[in-house]
Coordinates of N, CA, C and O in Angstrom, one line a residue:
M1 N 189.8 73.8 211.1 CA 189.7 73.7 209.8 C 188.9 72.4 209.5 O 189.5 71.2 210.1
E2 N 187.8 72.2 208.6 CA 187.6 70.9 208.2 C 187.3 70.9 206.6 O 186.5 71.5 206.2
M3 N 187.8 69.7 206.1 CA 187.8 69.7 204.7 C 186.6 68.6 204.6 O 186.4 67.7 205.2
F4 N 185.8 69.1 203.4 CA 184.9 67.9 203.1 C 184.4 67.9 201.4 O 184.9 68.9 200.9
V5 N 183.9 66.6 201.3 CA 183.7 66.6 199.6 C 182.0 66.9 199.7 O 181.2 66.4 200.4
F6 N 181.5 67.6 198.6 CA 180.2 68.1 198.7 C 179.5 67.5 197.1 O 178.1 67.7 197.2
D7 N 179.9 66.9 196.6 CA 179.5 66.5 195.3 C 179.2 64.7 195.2 O 179.5 64.4 194.1
R8 N 178.8 64.4 196.7 CA 178.7 62.7 196.7 C 177.5 62.2 196.1 O 177.3 61.1 196.0
R9 N 176.8 63.3 195.7 CA 175.4 62.7 194.9 C 174.7 61.5 196.0 O 174.4 60.5 195.7
E10 N 174.4 62.1 197.2 CA 173.9 61.3 198.2 C 172.6 60.5 197.8 O 172.2 59.5 198.5
F11 N 171.7 61.2 197.4 CA 170.5 60.6 197.0 C 170.0 61.2 195.6 O 170.0 62.4 195.2
R12 N 169.2 60.4 194.9 CA 168.3 60.7 193.8 C 167.3 61.6 194.3 O 166.4 61.2 195.2
I13 N 167.0 62.8 193.5 CA 165.8 63.5 193.9 C 164.4 62.9 193.8 O 164.2 62.5 192.5
P14 N 163.8 62.3 194.6 CA 162.6 61.5 194.4 C 161.1 62.2 194.1 O 160.4 61.7 193.8
H15 N 161.1 63.5 194.2 CA 159.9 64.4 194.2 C 159.8 64.9 192.8 O 160.8 65.3 192.0
H16 N 158.4 65.5 192.7 CA 158.1 66.4 191.7 C 158.4 65.9 190.2 O 158.8 66.7 189.3
E17 N 158.5 64.5 190.2 CA 158.6 64.1 188.9 C 160.2 64.3 188.3 O 160.2 64.6 187.1
S18 N 161.1 64.5 189.3 CA 162.3 64.6 188.8 C 162.9 63.5 188.1 O 162.7 62.5 188.4
V19 N 163.9 63.9 187.1 CA 164.6 62.6 186.6 C 166.1 63.0 186.4 O 166.5 64.3 186.0
D20 N 166.9 62.2 186.7 CA 168.4 62.0 186.7 C 168.8 63.4 187.4 O 169.7 64.0 186.9
A21 N 168.4 63.6 188.6 CA 168.7 64.5 189.5 C 169.0 64.2 190.9 O 168.3 63.2 191.3
F22 N 170.1 64.7 191.3 CA 170.9 64.0 192.6 C 171.2 65.3 193.6 O 171.4 66.7 193.2
A23 N 171.1 64.8 194.8 CA 171.3 66.1 195.9 C 172.2 65.5 197.1 O 172.4 64.3 197.3
T24 N 173.3 66.4 197.4 CA 174.0 66.3 198.6 C 173.8 67.3 199.7 O 173.9 68.5 199.2
L25 N 173.3 67.0 200.8 CA 173.1 68.0 201.8 C 174.3 68.5 202.3 O 175.4 67.7 202.7
I26 N 174.6 69.9 202.3 CA 175.8 70.6 202.9 C 175.8 70.8 204.3 O 176.7 70.5 205.2
A27 N 175.0 71.8 204.7 CA 174.8 72.6 205.7 C 173.6 73.0 206.3 O 172.6 73.2 205.1
H28 N 173.1 73.5 207.3 CA 171.8 73.8 207.7 C 171.9 74.9 208.9 O 173.1 74.9 209.6
G29 N 171.2 75.8 208.9 CA 171.3 76.8 210.1 C 171.1 75.9 211.5 O 170.1 75.5 211.6
E30 N 172.0 76.0 212.3 CA 172.1 75.3 213.5 C 171.1 75.5 214.4 O 170.2 74.9 215.0
H31 N 170.6 76.9 214.7 CA 169.8 77.6 215.5 C 168.4 77.4 214.9 O 167.5 77.2 215.8
S32 N 168.4 78.0 213.8 CA 167.0 78.4 213.1 C 166.4 77.0 212.4 O 165.3 76.8 212.4
G33 N 167.3 76.2 211.9 CA 166.9 74.9 211.2 C 166.4 75.3 209.6 O 165.9 74.6 209.0
Q34 N 166.3 76.8 209.6 CA 165.6 77.2 208.3 C 166.3 77.3 207.1 O 166.1 77.5 206.2
T35 N 167.6 77.7 207.4 CA 168.6 77.7 206.3 C 169.3 76.5 205.7 O 169.8 75.8 206.7
R36 N 169.3 76.0 204.7 CA 169.8 75.0 204.1 C 170.6 75.2 203.0 O 170.3 75.9 201.9
V37 N 171.8 74.5 202.8 CA 172.9 74.6 201.7 C 172.8 73.2 201.1 O 173.1 72.1 201.8
T38 N 172.5 73.1 199.7 CA 172.5 71.7 199.0 C 173.4 71.7 197.8 O 173.2 72.8 197.1
C39 N 174.1 70.6 197.4 CA 174.7 70.7 196.1 C 173.5 69.8 195.1 O 173.4 68.5 195.6
L40 N 173.3 70.3 194.0 CA 172.6 69.6 193.2 C 173.2 69.0 191.9 O 174.1 69.9 191.4
S41 N 173.2 68.2 191.4 CA 173.7 67.6 190.1 C 172.4 67.1 189.3 O 171.7 66.3 189.6
I42 N 172.5 67.6 188.0 CA 171.6 67.3 187.1 C 172.2 66.7 185.7 O 173.1 67.4 185.2
E43 N 172.0 65.5 185.5 CA 172.6 64.8 184.4 C 172.1 65.2 183.3 O 171.2 65.7 182.8
P44 N 172.8 64.8 182.1 CA 172.5 65.3 180.8 C 171.0 64.8 180.3 O 170.7 63.5 180.6
G45 N 170.0 65.7 180.2 CA 168.7 65.3 179.8 C 167.7 65.4 181.1 O 166.6 65.1 181.1
G46 N 168.4 65.5 182.4 CA 167.7 65.6 183.5 C 166.8 66.9 183.8 O 167.1 67.8 183.1
V47 N 166.2 66.7 184.7 CA 165.3 67.6 185.3 C 165.0 67.6 186.9 O 164.8 66.4 187.2
I48 N 164.9 68.8 187.3 CA 164.2 69.0 188.8 C 162.7 69.6 188.5 O 162.5 70.7 187.9
G49 N 161.8 68.6 188.7 CA 160.5 69.0 188.4 C 159.9 70.0 189.2 O 160.4 70.5 190.1
E50 N 158.7 70.7 188.6 CA 158.2 71.9 189.0 C 157.7 71.8 190.5 O 157.0 70.7 190.7
H51 N 158.0 72.8 191.3 CA 157.8 72.9 193.0 C 157.6 73.8 193.6 O 158.5 74.8 192.8
P52 N 157.2 74.5 194.5 CA 157.2 75.7 195.1 C 158.6 75.8 196.0 O 159.1 75.0 196.4
A53 N 159.1 76.9 195.8 CA 160.5 77.2 196.7 C 160.0 77.3 198.2 O 159.0 77.6 198.5
V54 N 161.1 76.7 198.8 CA 160.8 76.6 200.4 C 161.7 77.7 200.9 O 162.6 77.9 200.8
G55 N 160.9 78.9 201.5 CA 161.3 80.0 201.8 C 161.7 80.7 200.5 O 161.6 80.4 199.2
G56 N 162.7 81.8 200.7 CA 163.6 82.0 199.3 C 164.7 81.0 199.0 O 165.1 80.2 199.7
Q57 N 164.9 80.9 197.5 CA 165.9 80.0 197.2 C 166.8 80.7 196.2 O 166.5 81.2 195.4
L58 N 168.3 80.5 196.4 CA 169.2 80.8 195.4 C 169.6 79.5 194.7 O 169.8 78.5 195.4
F59 N 169.8 79.4 193.4 CA 170.1 78.4 192.6 C 171.4 78.8 191.8 O 171.2 79.5 190.9
L60 N 172.6 78.6 192.3 CA 173.9 79.0 192.0 C 174.7 77.9 191.0 O 175.0 76.9 191.6
V61 N 174.7 78.2 189.6 CA 175.2 77.1 188.7 C 177.1 77.3 189.0 O 177.4 78.5 188.6
V62 N 177.5 76.1 189.4 CA 178.9 76.1 189.5 C 179.7 75.2 188.3 O 180.9 75.6 188.1
A63 N 179.1 74.6 187.7 CA 179.8 73.7 186.4 C 178.4 73.4 185.6 O 177.4 73.1 185.8
G64 N 178.6 73.6 184.3 CA 177.9 73.3 183.2 C 176.9 74.4 182.8 O 177.1 75.5 183.1
E65 N 175.9 73.8 182.1 CA 174.8 74.9 181.7 C 173.5 74.1 181.4 O 173.4 73.0 181.6
G66 N 172.3 74.7 181.5 CA 171.1 74.4 181.7 C 170.1 75.5 181.4 O 170.2 76.3 180.9
W67 N 168.9 75.1 181.9 CA 167.8 76.2 181.9 C 167.1 76.2 183.2 O 167.1 75.4 184.1
V68 N 166.5 77.4 183.7 CA 165.5 77.4 184.8 C 164.4 78.1 184.1 O 164.1 78.8 183.1
S69 N 163.3 77.9 185.0 CA 161.8 78.5 184.9 C 161.1 78.7 185.9 O 161.4 78.1 187.1
G70 N 160.5 79.9 185.9 CA 159.5 80.4 187.2 C 158.2 79.9 186.9 O 157.8 78.8 186.1
P71 N 157.1 80.5 187.4 CA 155.7 80.2 187.4 C 155.2 80.1 186.0 O 154.3 79.3 185.7
D72 N 155.7 80.9 185.1 CA 155.0 81.0 183.7 C 155.5 80.0 182.9 O 155.2 79.9 181.7
G73 N 156.6 79.4 183.3 CA 157.0 78.2 182.4 C 158.1 78.4 181.4 O 158.7 77.6 180.6
H74 N 158.3 79.9 181.1 CA 159.3 80.2 180.3 C 160.6 79.9 180.5 O 161.1 80.2 181.9
R75 N 161.4 78.9 179.9 CA 163.1 78.3 180.2 C 163.8 79.9 179.8 O 163.8 80.2 178.8
L76 N 164.9 80.2 180.8 CA 165.8 80.8 180.4 C 167.2 80.1 180.4 O 167.4 79.4 181.7
D77 N 167.8 80.3 179.9 CA 169.2 79.5 179.8 C 170.2 80.0 181.1 O 170.0 81.4 181.3
I78 N 171.1 79.2 181.5 CA 171.7 79.5 182.7 C 173.1 78.8 182.6 O 173.2 77.8 182.0
R79 N 174.1 79.3 182.9 CA 175.4 78.6 183.0 C 176.2 79.0 184.2 O 175.9 79.9 185.0
A80 N 177.5 78.5 184.3 CA 178.3 78.4 185.4 C 178.6 79.9 185.7 O 178.9 80.4 184.6
G81 N 178.5 80.2 187.0 CA 178.8 81.6 187.1 C 177.5 82.6 187.3 O 177.6 83.7 187.6
Q82 N 176.3 81.9 186.9 CA 175.0 82.5 186.9 C 174.2 81.9 188.0 O 174.5 80.8 188.6
G83 N 173.2 82.8 188.3 CA 172.3 82.3 189.4 C 171.1 82.8 189.2 O 170.6 83.8 188.6
V84 N 170.0 82.3 190.1 CA 168.5 82.8 190.1 C 167.9 82.8 191.4 O 168.7 82.0 192.2
R85 N 167.2 83.5 191.8 CA 166.5 83.5 193.0 C 165.0 83.5 192.9 O 164.4 84.0 192.0
W86 N 164.3 82.7 193.6 CA 163.1 82.4 193.7 C 162.5 83.0 194.7 O 163.1 82.7 196.0
D87 N 161.3 83.6 194.9 CA 160.6 84.0 196.1 C 160.1 82.7 196.9 O 159.7 81.8 196.3
P88 N 159.7 82.9 198.1 CA 158.9 81.8 198.9 C 157.8 81.7 198.2 O 156.9 82.2 197.6
E89 N 157.6 80.1 198.0 CA 156.4 79.4 197.4 C 156.4 79.8 195.7 O 155.3 79.3 195.2
E90 N 157.4 80.3 195.3 CA 157.3 80.6 193.7 C 157.4 79.2 193.0 O 158.4 78.5 193.3
L91 N 156.7 78.8 192.2 CA 156.8 77.6 191.5 C 158.1 77.8 190.4 O 158.3 78.9 189.9
H92 N 158.9 76.8 190.5 CA 160.0 76.8 189.6 C 160.5 75.4 189.0 O 160.1 74.5 189.8
T93 N 161.3 75.3 188.2 CA 161.9 74.1 187.8 C 163.2 74.3 187.0 O 163.6 75.4 186.7
S94 N 164.0 73.3 186.8 CA 165.6 73.5 186.3 C 165.7 72.0 185.5 O 165.4 71.1 185.9
G95 N 166.4 72.3 184.5 CA 167.1 70.9 183.9 C 168.3 71.2 182.9 O 168.9 72.5 183.0
S96 N 168.9 70.4 182.4 CA 170.0 70.4 181.4 C 170.1 69.4 180.3 O 169.7 68.2 180.8
E97 N 170.3 69.8 179.3 CA 170.7 68.9 178.3 C 172.2 68.4 178.1 O 172.3 67.2 177.6
T98 N 173.0 69.0 178.8 CA 174.4 68.9 178.9 C 175.0 68.3 180.2 O 176.1 68.0 180.3
G99 N 174.2 68.5 181.3 CA 174.7 68.3 182.6 C 175.0 69.6 183.2 O 175.7 70.6 182.8
L100 N 174.7 70.0 184.5 CA 175.1 70.9 185.5 C 175.1 70.4 186.9 O 174.6 69.5 187.3
S101 N 176.1 71.5 187.6 CA 176.2 71.3 189.2 C 175.8 72.7 189.8 O 176.1 73.6 189.0
A102 N 175.1 72.7 190.7 CA 174.7 73.9 191.3 C 174.5 73.7 192.7 O 174.5 72.7 193.4
I103 N 174.7 75.0 193.4 CA 174.4 75.0 195.0 C 173.0 75.8 195.1 O 172.8 76.8 194.7
A104 N 172.4 75.1 195.8 CA 170.9 75.7 196.3 C 171.1 76.2 197.6 O 171.4 75.4 198.6
V105 N 170.7 77.4 197.8 CA 170.7 77.9 199.3 C 169.3 78.3 199.7 O 168.6 79.2 199.0
E106 N 168.6 77.8 200.7 CA 167.3 77.8 201.0 C 167.1 78.6 202.3 O 167.7 78.2 203.0
G107 N 166.2 79.6 202.1 CA 166.1 80.2 203.9 C 165.3 81.4 203.7 O 165.0 82.1 202.5
P108 N 164.9 81.8 204.7 CA 164.0 83.2 205.0 C 165.0 84.3 204.8 O 166.1 84.3 204.9
D109 N 164.6 85.3 204.0 CA 164.9 86.6 204.0 C 166.5 86.8 203.1 O 167.4 87.1 203.6
L110 N 166.5 86.0 202.2 CA 167.6 85.9 201.4 C 167.6 86.9 200.3 O 166.6 87.1 199.6
E111 N 168.3 87.6 200.4 CA 168.9 88.8 199.4 C 170.0 88.7 198.5 O 171.0 88.2 199.2
V112 N 170.0 89.1 197.3 CA 171.0 89.0 196.5 C 171.8 90.3 196.5 O 171.4 91.5 196.4
F113 N 173.1 90.1 196.7 CA 174.1 91.3 196.4 C 174.1 91.8 195.1 O 174.7 90.7 194.4
G114 N 174.0 93.0 194.8 CA 174.3 93.3 193.4 C 175.8 93.7 193.3 O 176.4 93.8 194.4
P115 N 176.1 94.0 191.9 CA 177.5 94.6 191.7 C 177.6 96.1 192.5 O 176.6 96.7 192.4
E116 N 178.7 96.1 193.1 CA 178.8 97.2 193.9 C 179.7 98.4 192.9 O 180.2 98.2 191.8

């Protein structure tokens, strides 16, 4: 067992005209290198600017609330316990007026499990 902290805010997200958004890399696929897990923090009033998804992408809000949008720019509210999936290359953005933390999972062939 290995215990670790993943909310370190290792670096400010410098791309896509992002504002007050931080990331901590958590894990990646050792053999393929194509799957990556990242903890994202968006401060109050912050935004991760519009950009295409690298492979499929899951955005899972674990604390706080905010908004997400796809290529049409229409914002949908999102809160802790909710997530969104973007297809490969799909333009998207996210932000928060009050702050949020999310886990992003990026990689090929990501499928969301529905309720059973």
